[in-house]
Amino acid sequence: MKKIIISGIAGIILASSVSLFSHEKGLMNLAFHLGMHDKAAVEKNVVETLNLFNRNFATFFNTGGNLAGLNEFPAAKMIKRRVFQEISDWKKKNQLLVYDKDSFEIENMQLVNHVTAVAVAKEVWFLNVQEMGSRKKLSPVKANPIQVRYFLKKVDGAWRVVEYEVFGSRDDIPALNMERLYL
Amino acid sequence: MRNAASLLILSFGLSYYLIERIGLFSIGPVPVLDVLYSGPFLSASLCFLIIVLSSTFRNRNTAKISGWIYVITVILLVTGLWLSFLTRFSGEVVITEGQTFFSGHKDYAPETLYRGKFATMPDIALKLDELVPAVSSDRDHLEGLKGMFSHFTAKSEEQQEIIITGGIPSFLDGVFFRIRDMGYSPRYVLKTDAGKPLDSSFIYMKLFPHGSEDNFRLLSPLTYYVRYYPEGSEDLGDTHIALRIVRNKDIVFNGNITLTEDASFENSRISFDEVRKWTKLSIVHDWGVLPVLSGIILGLISLVIRGIKA
């Protein structure tokens, strides 16, 4: 009986060890599942990332695509591509779209695992089209109140936005579909 | 000693499977096939088979029938596992009504695709003629799914009507077929401001249950967010699409349109002229299924015999 118990326990310990060492950051994953992670610090990092994201986002538009800050822009390649594609469209017309942030407030944040986070923010931007060189206003200033759901992933120790969804200020935000985490 | 070793391996295999499926040390649960075909699990199964065989060989003169059944069960299960690991072909593909699927094509969802080292796949072509979903009374979830397919083979030019459901897999030309999940594929038509069509295509979207939102992008920086209400919604009685078009963070259109109605935005128009249903067709060709199933049945018979004797 003693042998049976020892064999059973040895099998469990061996399986745990093999599983632990076969996954990258296995201990961090375990700590997250057990709720033993510093949630406040992670949330602070995510907020800082989103602030940097929006600062860079607006700067790119407002400067007509000045590449200073591109390396620190915490965004996936596809987002960068969409931003610069639009800037290029405006430049072809000798125009730029100016994004002026009025408010940014995070409504809720969900840490899916220790490398994935989803945050919903209420934002108000003032937008107007300007002539490229003279900065002459070509359109009235438009208030653009929106809700944005950001999908973030931690890569090489740094958070970055891998996708975001934009909703109207009064639109209901559909429930988060885990299959569609853009990861 | 051998009993202790086989128990250790059994305990290891079971614990490893559970730990991986729970996802204790990983970001999320590890898929079943990834666990079964992992190095540790396959090695453990082989060690277990060797221990059982050597133990049986030592006691071959005194072994009872139940002992032999146990050994055959283990042989069938382990052989089946390894055969499956080496010969299995499985994958899932999204198929829309009216669309034809060829087994040799490359559009399998990458996360569902498994191709063993010696996997083969017969040439099969299936066309989804109609998808009939059974939806719950609150219209929120699927209760059943039935797909009417036309089946073509390379051997004959004849076309055969077959039904594949979301329940027990259908067996056809050595391949198991099953369908799961449902959504809608609207066909968008992008036009100039004057109404001249520029581009049109069906887009597979997760728009079920009704009110679910999905989005798509074309070559421009615009994102098209779509919700589909085939039976109308609280606000609007007719079939309609709730459409939102966003250029980076600028919403350029946000409203409801009926099918074929144009939504105008930025010197362009878009309409959704037709909506079809899609489902996910799962394909499995696996030589290990038969030995594993035989092993399970034999194992159950062995348990029943032991129970009767006891």
Short mmCIF file of C-alpha atoms in Angstrom, two decimals:
data_model
loop_
_atom_site.label_atom_id
_atom_site.label_comp_id
_atom_site.label_asym_id
_atom_site.label_seq_id
_atom_site.Cartn_x
_atom_site.Cartn_y
_atom_site.Cartn_z
CA MET A 1 0.00 0.00 0.00
CA LYS A 2 2.86 2.33 0.92
CA LYS A 3 4.52 1.61 -2.45
CA ILE A 4 1.31 2.44 -4.30
CA ILE A 5 0.96 5.80 -2.51
CA ILE A 6 4.63 6.69 -3.09
CA SER A 7 4.38 5.74 -6.79
CA GLY A 8 1.21 7.81 -7.22
CA ILE A 9 2.73 10.88 -5.53
CA ALA A 10 6.00 10.48 -7.47
CA GLY A 11 4.00 10.41 -10.73
CA ILE A 12 2.18 13.64 -9.82
CA ILE A 13 5.45 15.40 -8.84
CA LEU A 14 7.15 14.24 -12.03
CA ALA A 15 4.20 15.37 -14.19
CA SER A 16 4.15 18.80 -12.47
CA SER A 17 7.90 19.24 -13.02
CA VAL A 18 7.75 18.21 -16.69
CA SER A 19 4.78 20.51 -17.30
CA LEU A 20 6.45 23.42 -15.45
CA PHE A 21 9.67 23.20 -17.46
CA SER A 22 7.92 22.66 -20.79
CA HIS A 23 6.21 26.07 -20.65
CA GLU A 24 7.96 29.38 -20.96
CA LYS A 25 7.37 31.40 -17.78
CA GLY A 26 5.50 28.48 -16.22
CA LEU A 27 5.85 29.88 -12.70
CA MET A 28 4.50 33.29 -13.75
CA ASN A 29 1.51 31.59 -15.36
CA LEU A 30 0.90 29.62 -12.17
CA ALA A 31 1.20 32.77 -10.05
CA PHE A 32 -1.36 34.53 -12.30
CA HIS A 33 -3.84 31.62 -12.06
CA LEU A 34 -3.45 31.64 -8.27
CA GLY A 35 -4.02 35.42 -8.13
CA MET A 36 -0.48 36.01 -6.84
CA HIS A 37 0.45 38.78 -9.28
CA ASP A 38 0.78 42.52 -8.70
CA LYS A 39 -2.47 43.61 -10.36
CA ALA A 40 -2.03 47.30 -9.49
CA ALA A 41 1.44 47.44 -11.07
CA VAL A 42 0.22 45.71 -14.23
CA GLU A 43 -2.74 48.08 -14.52
CA LYS A 44 -0.42 51.06 -14.05
CA ASN A 45 1.80 49.77 -16.88
CA VAL A 46 -1.21 49.29 -19.13
CA VAL A 47 -2.45 52.85 -18.45
CA GLU A 48 1.02 54.27 -19.18
CA THR A 49 1.13 52.27 -22.41
CA LEU A 50 -2.25 53.61 -23.51
CA ASN A 51 -1.22 57.20 -22.70
CA LEU A 52 1.94 56.78 -24.75
CA PHE A 53 -0.06 55.14 -27.54
CA ASN A 54 -2.50 58.04 -27.77
CA ARG A 55 0.23 60.68 -27.47
CA ASN A 56 2.16 59.13 -30.36
CA PHE A 57 -1.03 58.48 -32.34
CA ALA A 58 -2.03 62.16 -32.23
CA THR A 59 1.53 63.37 -32.88
CA PHE A 60 1.86 61.30 -36.04
CA PHE A 61 -1.38 62.77 -37.43
CA ASN A 62 -0.65 66.32 -36.30
CA THR A 63 2.85 66.38 -37.83
CA GLY A 64 1.81 64.76 -41.09
CA GLY A 65 3.65 61.53 -40.28
CA ASN A 66 6.86 62.66 -38.58
CA LEU A 67 8.63 59.41 -37.80
CA ALA A 68 10.19 60.61 -34.53
CA GLY A 69 8.64 58.42 -31.86
CA LEU A 70 7.82 55.54 -34.20
CA ASN A 71 10.10 53.15 -32.31
CA GLU A 72 8.51 53.96 -28.98
CA PHE A 73 4.93 53.79 -30.39
CA PRO A 74 3.55 50.79 -28.47
CA ALA A 75 1.50 49.35 -31.32
CA ALA A 76 1.41 46.29 -33.55
CA LYS A 77 2.63 46.66 -37.15
CA MET A 78 -0.90 46.53 -38.58
CA ILE A 79 -1.96 49.53 -36.46
CA LYS A 80 1.12 51.49 -37.51
CA ARG A 81 0.32 50.63 -41.11
CA ARG A 82 -3.27 51.86 -40.82
CA VAL A 83 -2.18 55.12 -39.17
CA PHE A 84 0.46 55.93 -41.76
CA GLN A 85 -1.75 54.81 -44.62
CA GLU A 86 -4.34 57.39 -43.60
CA ILE A 87 -1.73 60.09 -43.04
CA SER A 88 -0.41 59.37 -46.53
CA ASP A 89 -3.95 59.71 -47.97
CA TRP A 90 -4.27 63.16 -46.39
CA LYS A 91 -0.79 64.18 -47.53
CA LYS A 92 -1.68 63.35 -51.13
CA LYS A 93 -4.33 66.08 -50.86
CA ASN A 94 -1.79 68.43 -49.18
CA GLN A 95 -3.86 68.13 -46.00
CA LEU A 96 -3.58 66.68 -42.54
CA LEU A 97 -6.15 65.55 -40.01
CA VAL A 98 -5.46 67.06 -36.61
CA TYR A 99 -6.35 64.99 -33.54
CA ASP A 100 -6.68 67.08 -30.36
CA LYS A 101 -7.36 64.99 -27.25
CA ASP A 102 -9.92 66.47 -24.89
CA SER A 103 -10.38 63.62 -22.43
CA PHE A 104 -9.30 60.04 -21.86
CA GLU A 105 -10.77 57.93 -19.09
CA ILE A 106 -10.40 54.19 -18.60
CA GLU A 107 -13.79 52.64 -17.83
CA ASN A 108 -12.63 49.12 -17.09
CA MET A 109 -9.68 46.82 -17.48
CA GLN A 110 -9.43 43.04 -17.61
CA LEU A 111 -6.22 41.06 -17.25
CA VAL A 112 -6.86 37.90 -19.29
CA ASN A 113 -3.48 36.40 -18.39
CA HIS A 114 -0.09 37.80 -17.44
CA VAL A 115 0.62 38.85 -21.04
CA THR A 116 -2.85 39.86 -22.24
CA ALA A 117 -5.03 42.77 -21.16
CA VAL A 118 -8.22 44.38 -22.45
CA ALA A 119 -9.15 47.94 -21.52
CA VAL A 120 -12.18 50.05 -22.41
CA ALA A 121 -11.72 53.83 -22.46
CA LYS A 122 -14.04 56.78 -22.97
CA GLU A 123 -12.33 59.36 -25.12
CA VAL A 124 -13.19 62.71 -26.67
CA TRP A 125 -11.12 64.02 -29.55
CA PHE A 126 -11.52 67.23 -31.52
CA LEU A 127 -10.78 66.68 -35.18
CA ASN A 128 -10.27 69.07 -38.00
CA VAL A 129 -8.70 69.03 -41.43
CA GLN A 130 -5.90 71.54 -42.07
CA GLU A 131 -3.85 72.59 -45.07
CA MET A 132 -0.45 70.96 -44.83
CA GLY A 133 1.93 73.93 -44.98
CA SER A 134 -0.14 76.89 -43.83
CA ARG A 135 -2.14 74.99 -41.18
CA LYS A 136 -5.23 76.79 -42.45
CA LYS A 137 -8.39 75.13 -41.15
CA LEU A 138 -10.28 73.47 -44.00
CA SER A 139 -13.11 71.99 -41.92
CA PRO A 140 -14.97 72.99 -38.79
CA VAL A 141 -13.68 71.41 -35.57
CA LYS A 142 -15.64 68.21 -34.98
CA ALA A 143 -16.11 66.76 -31.51
CA ASN A 144 -15.60 63.00 -31.67
CA PRO A 145 -16.73 61.30 -28.44
CA ILE A 146 -15.93 57.60 -28.68
CA GLN A 147 -15.43 54.46 -26.65
CA VAL A 148 -12.37 52.41 -27.48
CA ARG A 149 -11.69 48.80 -26.53
CA TYR A 150 -7.95 48.19 -26.55
CA PHE A 151 -6.37 44.73 -26.78
CA LEU A 152 -2.85 44.69 -25.35
CA LYS A 153 -0.13 42.10 -25.28
CA LYS A 154 3.12 42.07 -23.36
CA VAL A 155 6.03 41.30 -25.68
CA ASP A 156 9.65 41.18 -24.45
CA GLY A 157 8.61 42.76 -21.16
CA ALA A 158 6.76 45.71 -22.70
CA TRP A 159 3.03 46.18 -23.29
CA ARG A 160 1.78 47.15 -26.71
CA VAL A 161 -1.62 47.61 -28.36
CA VAL A 162 -2.27 44.76 -30.80
CA GLU A 163 -5.75 45.91 -31.84
CA TYR A 164 -8.46 48.37 -30.88
CA GLU A 165 -12.16 48.66 -31.61
CA VAL A 166 -13.95 52.01 -31.82
CA PHE A 167 -17.57 52.49 -30.75
CA GLY A 168 -19.84 55.53 -30.67
CA SER A 169 -20.24 57.19 -27.27
CA ARG A 170 -23.74 55.75 -26.89
CA ASP A 171 -23.15 52.39 -28.56
CA ASP A 172 -23.36 49.29 -26.39
CA ILE A 173 -20.09 47.40 -26.34
CA PRO A 174 -20.56 43.71 -27.17
CA ALA A 175 -19.31 41.13 -24.68
CA LEU A 176 -15.68 40.19 -25.04
CA ASN A 177 -15.25 37.14 -27.25
CA MET A 178 -12.20 35.26 -25.98
CA GLU A 179 -11.76 33.60 -29.40
CA ARG A 180 -11.20 37.04 -30.86
CA LEU A 181 -8.44 38.39 -28.69
CA TYR A 182 -6.36 39.36 -31.70
CA LEU A 183 -3.45 37.40 -30.32
CA MET B 1 8.57 -3.39 -8.51
CA ARG B 2 6.92 -3.56 -11.95
CA ASN B 3 3.52 -2.72 -10.40
CA ALA B 4 5.04 0.34 -8.73
CA ALA B 5 6.67 1.43 -12.01
CA SER B 6 3.46 1.00 -14.02
CA LEU B 7 1.51 2.88 -11.34
CA LEU B 8 4.08 5.70 -11.42
CA ILE B 9 3.69 6.00 -15.20
CA LEU B 10 -0.12 5.84 -14.98
CA SER B 11 -0.11 8.54 -12.31
CA PHE B 12 2.33 10.60 -14.40
CA GLY B 13 0.23 10.28 -17.57
CA LEU B 14 -3.05 11.16 -15.88
CA SER B 15 -1.56 14.07 -13.87
CA TYR B 16 0.27 15.44 -16.91
CA TYR B 17 -2.91 15.31 -18.99
CA LEU B 18 -4.96 17.09 -16.30
CA ILE B 19 -2.30 19.74 -15.57
CA GLU B 20 -1.95 20.58 -19.26
CA ARG B 21 -5.70 20.62 -19.89
CA ILE B 22 -6.28 22.89 -16.90
CA GLY B 23 -3.39 25.07 -18.10
CA LEU B 24 -1.76 25.33 -14.69
CA PHE B 25 1.66 26.35 -16.03
CA SER B 26 0.60 27.66 -19.43
CA ILE B 27 -1.25 30.81 -20.47
CA GLY B 28 -4.42 28.82 -21.11
CA PRO B 29 -5.62 25.21 -21.41
CA VAL B 30 -3.55 23.14 -23.85
CA PRO B 31 -5.67 21.50 -26.63
CA VAL B 32 -6.33 17.75 -26.21
CA LEU B 33 -4.32 16.70 -29.29
CA ASP B 34 -1.32 18.80 -28.22
CA VAL B 35 -1.27 16.98 -24.87
CA LEU B 36 -1.79 13.48 -26.31
CA TYR B 37 0.87 13.98 -29.00
CA SER B 38 3.37 15.67 -26.67
CA GLY B 39 6.77 14.04 -26.04
CA PRO B 40 6.17 13.32 -22.34
CA PHE B 41 2.76 11.70 -22.94
CA LEU B 42 3.89 9.56 -25.88
CA SER B 43 7.06 8.47 -24.04
CA ALA B 44 5.03 7.56 -20.95
CA SER B 45 2.62 5.49 -23.07
CA LEU B 46 5.53 3.59 -24.63
CA CYS B 47 7.18 2.93 -21.24
CA PHE B 48 3.84 1.71 -19.91
CA LEU B 49 3.42 -0.68 -22.84
CA ILE B 50 6.97 -2.06 -22.37
CA ILE B 51 6.40 -2.64 -18.65
CA VAL B 52 3.03 -4.35 -19.26
CA LEU B 53 4.50 -6.58 -22.01
CA SER B 54 7.58 -7.60 -19.99
CA SER B 55 5.42 -8.30 -16.93
CA THR B 56 3.05 -10.45 -19.04
CA PHE B 57 5.97 -12.30 -20.61
CA ARG B 58 7.32 -13.19 -17.14
CA ASN B 59 3.92 -14.40 -15.96
CA ARG B 60 2.75 -15.92 -19.26
CA ASN B 61 2.17 -19.36 -17.77
CA THR B 62 0.04 -18.17 -14.89
CA ALA B 63 -1.86 -15.32 -16.57
CA LYS B 64 -5.69 -15.47 -16.54
CA ILE B 65 -8.05 -14.45 -19.37
CA SER B 66 -8.75 -11.10 -17.70
CA GLY B 67 -4.99 -10.49 -17.63
CA TRP B 68 -4.70 -11.16 -21.36
CA ILE B 69 -7.67 -8.86 -22.08
CA TYR B 70 -5.91 -6.15 -20.05
CA VAL B 71 -2.71 -6.59 -22.06
CA ILE B 72 -4.54 -6.51 -25.41
CA THR B 73 -6.40 -3.39 -24.27
CA VAL B 74 -3.11 -1.63 -23.44
CA ILE B 75 -1.57 -2.73 -26.75
CA LEU B 76 -4.57 -1.42 -28.70
CA LEU B 77 -4.67 1.91 -26.84
CA VAL B 78 -0.94 2.62 -27.10
CA THR B 79 -0.70 1.44 -30.71
CA GLY B 80 -3.74 3.53 -31.56
CA LEU B 81 -2.20 6.59 -29.93
CA TRP B 82 1.06 6.22 -31.85
CA LEU B 83 -0.73 5.41 -35.13
CA SER B 84 -2.85 8.49 -34.62
CA PHE B 85 0.24 10.61 -33.87
CA LEU B 86 1.91 9.45 -37.09
CA THR B 87 -1.01 9.18 -39.52
CA ARG B 88 -3.64 11.68 -38.41
CA PHE B 89 -4.81 14.48 -40.64
CA SER B 90 -7.28 16.85 -39.05
CA GLY B 91 -8.38 20.38 -39.65
CA GLU B 92 -11.29 22.73 -39.68
CA VAL B 93 -12.44 24.95 -42.49
CA VAL B 94 -15.09 27.65 -42.67
CA ILE B 95 -17.58 26.93 -45.43
CA THR B 96 -20.39 29.19 -46.61
CA GLU B 97 -23.63 28.08 -48.29
CA GLY B 98 -22.94 27.59 -51.99
CA GLN B 99 -19.21 27.15 -51.42
CA THR B 100 -17.25 24.02 -52.36
CA PHE B 101 -14.57 22.49 -50.16
CA PHE B 102 -11.68 20.43 -51.54
CA SER B 103 -9.78 18.24 -49.08
CA GLY B 104 -6.47 19.18 -50.69
CA HIS B 105 -6.86 22.92 -50.35
CA LYS B 106 -4.82 25.07 -47.96
CA ASP B 107 -7.47 27.16 -46.24
CA TYR B 108 -7.65 25.14 -43.01
CA ALA B 109 -7.62 27.27 -39.87
CA PRO B 110 -3.93 27.03 -38.83
CA GLU B 111 -4.74 26.49 -35.13
CA THR B 112 -6.89 23.43 -36.02
CA LEU B 113 -4.56 21.83 -38.55
CA TYR B 114 -2.65 18.67 -37.61
CA ARG B 115 -0.72 16.62 -40.15
CA GLY B 116 1.14 13.53 -38.88
CA LYS B 117 4.43 12.52 -40.44
CA PHE B 118 2.74 9.80 -42.55
CA ALA B 119 -0.66 11.47 -42.92
CA THR B 120 -2.56 11.01 -46.15
CA MET B 121 -5.84 12.52 -47.23
CA PRO B 122 -8.22 11.13 -49.88
CA ASP B 123 -9.46 13.55 -52.55
CA ILE B 124 -12.88 14.71 -51.49
CA ALA B 125 -15.00 17.62 -52.64
CA LEU B 126 -18.07 18.76 -50.75
CA LYS B 127 -20.41 21.60 -51.57
CA LEU B 128 -22.54 23.09 -48.81
CA ASP B 129 -26.00 23.47 -50.36
CA GLU B 130 -27.93 24.50 -47.28
CA LEU B 131 -27.32 24.93 -43.58
CA VAL B 132 -30.28 24.42 -41.24
CA PRO B 133 -29.68 25.62 -37.67
CA ALA B 134 -31.91 24.73 -34.72
CA VAL B 135 -31.89 27.81 -32.51
CA SER B 136 -33.03 28.02 -28.86
CA SER B 137 -36.30 29.79 -28.07
CA ASP B 138 -34.42 32.87 -26.79
CA ARG B 139 -32.53 32.88 -30.14
CA ASP B 140 -29.27 33.06 -28.17
CA HIS B 141 -27.61 29.71 -28.84
CA LEU B 142 -27.51 26.84 -31.27
CA GLU B 143 -29.27 23.63 -30.30
CA GLY B 144 -28.43 21.69 -33.43
CA LEU B 145 -26.98 22.04 -36.86
CA LYS B 146 -27.69 20.16 -40.07
CA GLY B 147 -25.79 20.70 -43.29
CA MET B 148 -26.97 19.44 -46.66
CA PHE B 149 -23.93 18.73 -48.82
CA SER B 150 -23.24 17.53 -52.37
CA HIS B 151 -20.41 15.01 -52.41
CA PHE B 152 -18.06 14.65 -55.39
CA THR B 153 -15.29 12.06 -55.71
CA ALA B 154 -12.40 11.64 -58.11
CA LYS B 155 -13.52 8.06 -58.87
CA SER B 156 -16.88 8.89 -60.38
CA GLU B 157 -18.60 11.91 -61.81
CA GLU B 158 -21.71 11.16 -59.83
CA GLN B 159 -22.86 13.63 -57.25
CA GLN B 160 -24.28 12.32 -53.99
CA GLU B 161 -26.42 14.21 -51.50
CA ILE B 162 -25.26 13.74 -47.90
CA ILE B 163 -26.14 15.22 -44.53
CA ILE B 164 -23.49 16.20 -41.99
CA THR B 165 -24.60 17.32 -38.55
CA GLY B 166 -23.17 18.84 -35.40
CA GLY B 167 -23.70 15.52 -33.58
CA ILE B 168 -22.15 12.13 -34.40
CA PRO B 169 -19.48 12.50 -37.13
CA SER B 170 -20.34 11.25 -40.63
CA PHE B 171 -17.94 8.69 -42.13
CA LEU B 172 -17.20 9.15 -45.79
CA ASP B 173 -14.34 7.66 -47.87
CA GLY B 174 -12.38 6.92 -44.68
CA VAL B 175 -12.81 10.44 -43.35
CA PHE B 176 -14.88 11.68 -40.40
CA PHE B 177 -16.84 14.88 -41.06
CA ARG B 178 -18.65 17.03 -38.55
CA ILE B 179 -19.91 20.61 -38.49
CA ARG B 180 -20.00 23.06 -35.61
CA ASP B 181 -20.76 26.73 -35.01
CA MET B 182 -22.67 29.04 -37.30
CA GLY B 183 -22.51 32.62 -38.46
CA TYR B 184 -23.37 34.82 -41.37
CA SER B 185 -21.41 35.79 -44.47
CA PRO B 186 -22.74 39.06 -45.85
CA ARG B 187 -21.76 40.05 -49.38
CA TYR B 188 -20.62 43.65 -49.41
CA VAL B 189 -20.62 45.81 -52.52
CA LEU B 190 -18.29 48.80 -52.37
CA LYS B 191 -19.22 51.54 -54.85
CA THR B 192 -18.19 54.98 -55.95
CA ASP B 193 -20.31 57.94 -54.91
CA ALA B 194 -22.07 57.64 -58.28
CA GLY B 195 -22.99 54.03 -57.50
CA LYS B 196 -20.47 52.24 -59.74
CA PRO B 197 -19.42 48.93 -58.11
CA LEU B 198 -15.70 48.77 -57.24
CA ASP B 199 -15.43 45.57 -55.24
CA SER B 200 -17.68 42.82 -53.92
CA SER B 201 -17.15 39.68 -51.88
CA PHE B 202 -18.65 37.46 -49.18
CA ILE B 203 -17.04 38.02 -45.78
CA TYR B 204 -17.29 35.35 -43.10
CA MET B 205 -18.28 37.02 -39.83
CA LYS B 206 -19.21 35.90 -36.32
CA LEU B 207 -22.64 37.51 -36.30
CA PHE B 208 -24.53 34.88 -34.29
CA PRO B 209 -26.23 35.17 -31.83
CA HIS B 210 -28.04 38.12 -33.39
CA GLY B 211 -26.57 41.37 -32.13
CA SER B 212 -23.01 39.99 -32.03
CA GLU B 213 -20.54 42.29 -33.68
CA ASP B 214 -17.67 41.54 -36.01
CA ASN B 215 -15.56 43.67 -38.29
CA PHE B 216 -13.63 43.53 -41.52
CA ARG B 217 -11.13 45.66 -43.37
CA LEU B 218 -10.38 46.11 -47.04
CA LEU B 219 -7.28 47.81 -48.41
CA SER B 220 -8.08 51.25 -46.99
CA PRO B 221 -7.53 52.23 -43.32
CA LEU B 222 -11.30 51.88 -42.75
CA THR B 223 -12.78 49.29 -40.40
CA TYR B 224 -16.36 48.12 -41.04
CA TYR B 225 -18.17 46.94 -37.88
CA VAL B 226 -21.28 44.88 -38.59
CA ARG B 227 -24.21 43.49 -36.57
CA TYR B 228 -26.89 41.53 -38.38
CA TYR B 229 -30.54 41.33 -37.33
CA PRO B 230 -32.31 38.87 -39.70
CA GLU B 231 -35.57 39.14 -37.78
CA GLY B 232 -35.31 42.82 -36.91
CA SER B 233 -34.48 44.27 -33.50
CA GLU B 234 -36.30 46.19 -30.78
CA ASP B 235 -35.72 49.46 -32.65
CA LEU B 236 -36.38 48.26 -36.19
CA GLY B 237 -38.78 45.53 -37.26
CA ASP B 238 -37.26 44.69 -40.63
CA THR B 239 -34.15 42.68 -41.44
CA HIS B 240 -31.28 45.11 -41.13
CA ILE B 241 -27.60 45.58 -40.55
CA ALA B 242 -26.18 47.92 -37.92
CA LEU B 243 -23.10 49.35 -39.59
CA ARG B 244 -20.31 51.48 -38.20
CA ILE B 245 -17.42 52.64 -40.36
CA VAL B 246 -14.34 53.94 -38.59
CA ARG B 247 -11.18 55.46 -40.02
CA ASN B 248 -8.58 54.97 -37.27
CA LYS B 249 -10.45 56.79 -34.44
CA ASP B 250 -12.85 58.81 -36.56
CA ILE B 251 -16.37 57.40 -36.95
CA VAL B 252 -17.45 58.23 -40.50
CA PHE B 253 -20.75 56.31 -40.49
CA ASN B 254 -22.89 54.89 -37.67
CA GLY B 255 -26.39 53.71 -38.49
CA ASN B 256 -28.79 51.02 -39.63
CA ILE B 257 -29.28 49.95 -43.23
CA THR B 258 -31.57 47.38 -44.77
CA LEU B 259 -30.21 44.77 -47.19
CA THR B 260 -29.25 46.36 -50.54
CA GLU B 261 -29.56 49.87 -49.06
CA ASP B 262 -26.48 52.05 -49.59
CA ALA B 263 -24.54 53.61 -46.71
CA SER B 264 -22.83 56.78 -47.94
CA PHE B 265 -19.51 57.86 -46.49
CA GLU B 266 -16.51 59.85 -47.72
CA ASN B 267 -17.25 59.87 -51.48
CA SER B 268 -18.07 56.15 -51.37
CA ARG B 269 -21.00 53.86 -50.73
CA ILE B 270 -21.33 50.36 -49.36
CA SER B 271 -24.27 47.98 -49.32
CA PHE B 272 -24.82 44.39 -48.23
CA ASP B 273 -26.82 42.73 -50.96
CA GLU B 274 -27.00 39.13 -49.75
CA VAL B 275 -26.38 37.20 -46.54
CA ARG B 276 -25.56 33.48 -46.39
CA LYS B 277 -24.85 31.17 -43.46
CA TRP B 278 -21.48 29.59 -42.74
CA THR B 279 -20.34 26.75 -40.55
CA LYS B 280 -17.05 25.11 -39.57
CA LEU B 281 -16.47 21.75 -41.26
CA SER B 282 -14.15 19.50 -39.30
CA ILE B 283 -12.23 16.80 -41.18
CA VAL B 284 -10.45 13.87 -39.52
CA HIS B 285 -8.56 11.08 -41.28
CA ASP B 286 -6.89 8.96 -38.62
CA TRP B 287 -5.72 5.31 -38.69
CA GLY B 288 -5.45 5.28 -34.90
CA VAL B 289 -9.17 5.73 -34.24
CA LEU B 290 -10.07 2.06 -34.82
CA PRO B 291 -7.46 0.53 -32.44
CA VAL B 292 -8.26 3.15 -29.75
CA LEU B 293 -12.02 2.52 -30.01
CA SER B 294 -11.44 -1.27 -29.95
CA GLY B 295 -9.19 -0.84 -26.90
CA ILE B 296 -11.81 1.22 -25.08
CA ILE B 297 -14.57 -1.32 -25.86
CA LEU B 298 -12.35 -4.23 -24.80
CA GLY B 299 -11.39 -2.38 -21.62
CA LEU B 300 -15.06 -1.83 -20.79
CA ILE B 301 -15.87 -5.51 -21.46
CA SER B 302 -12.98 -6.48 -19.18
CA LEU B 303 -14.34 -4.23 -16.41
CA VAL B 304 -17.83 -5.71 -16.80
CA ILE B 305 -16.46 -9.29 -16.59
CA ARG B 306 -14.49 -8.39 -13.47
CA GLY B 307 -17.58 -6.78 -11.97
CA ILE B 308 -19.71 -9.88 -12.64
CA LYS B 309 -17.04 -12.14 -11.14
CA ALA B 310 -16.73 -9.94 -8.06
#
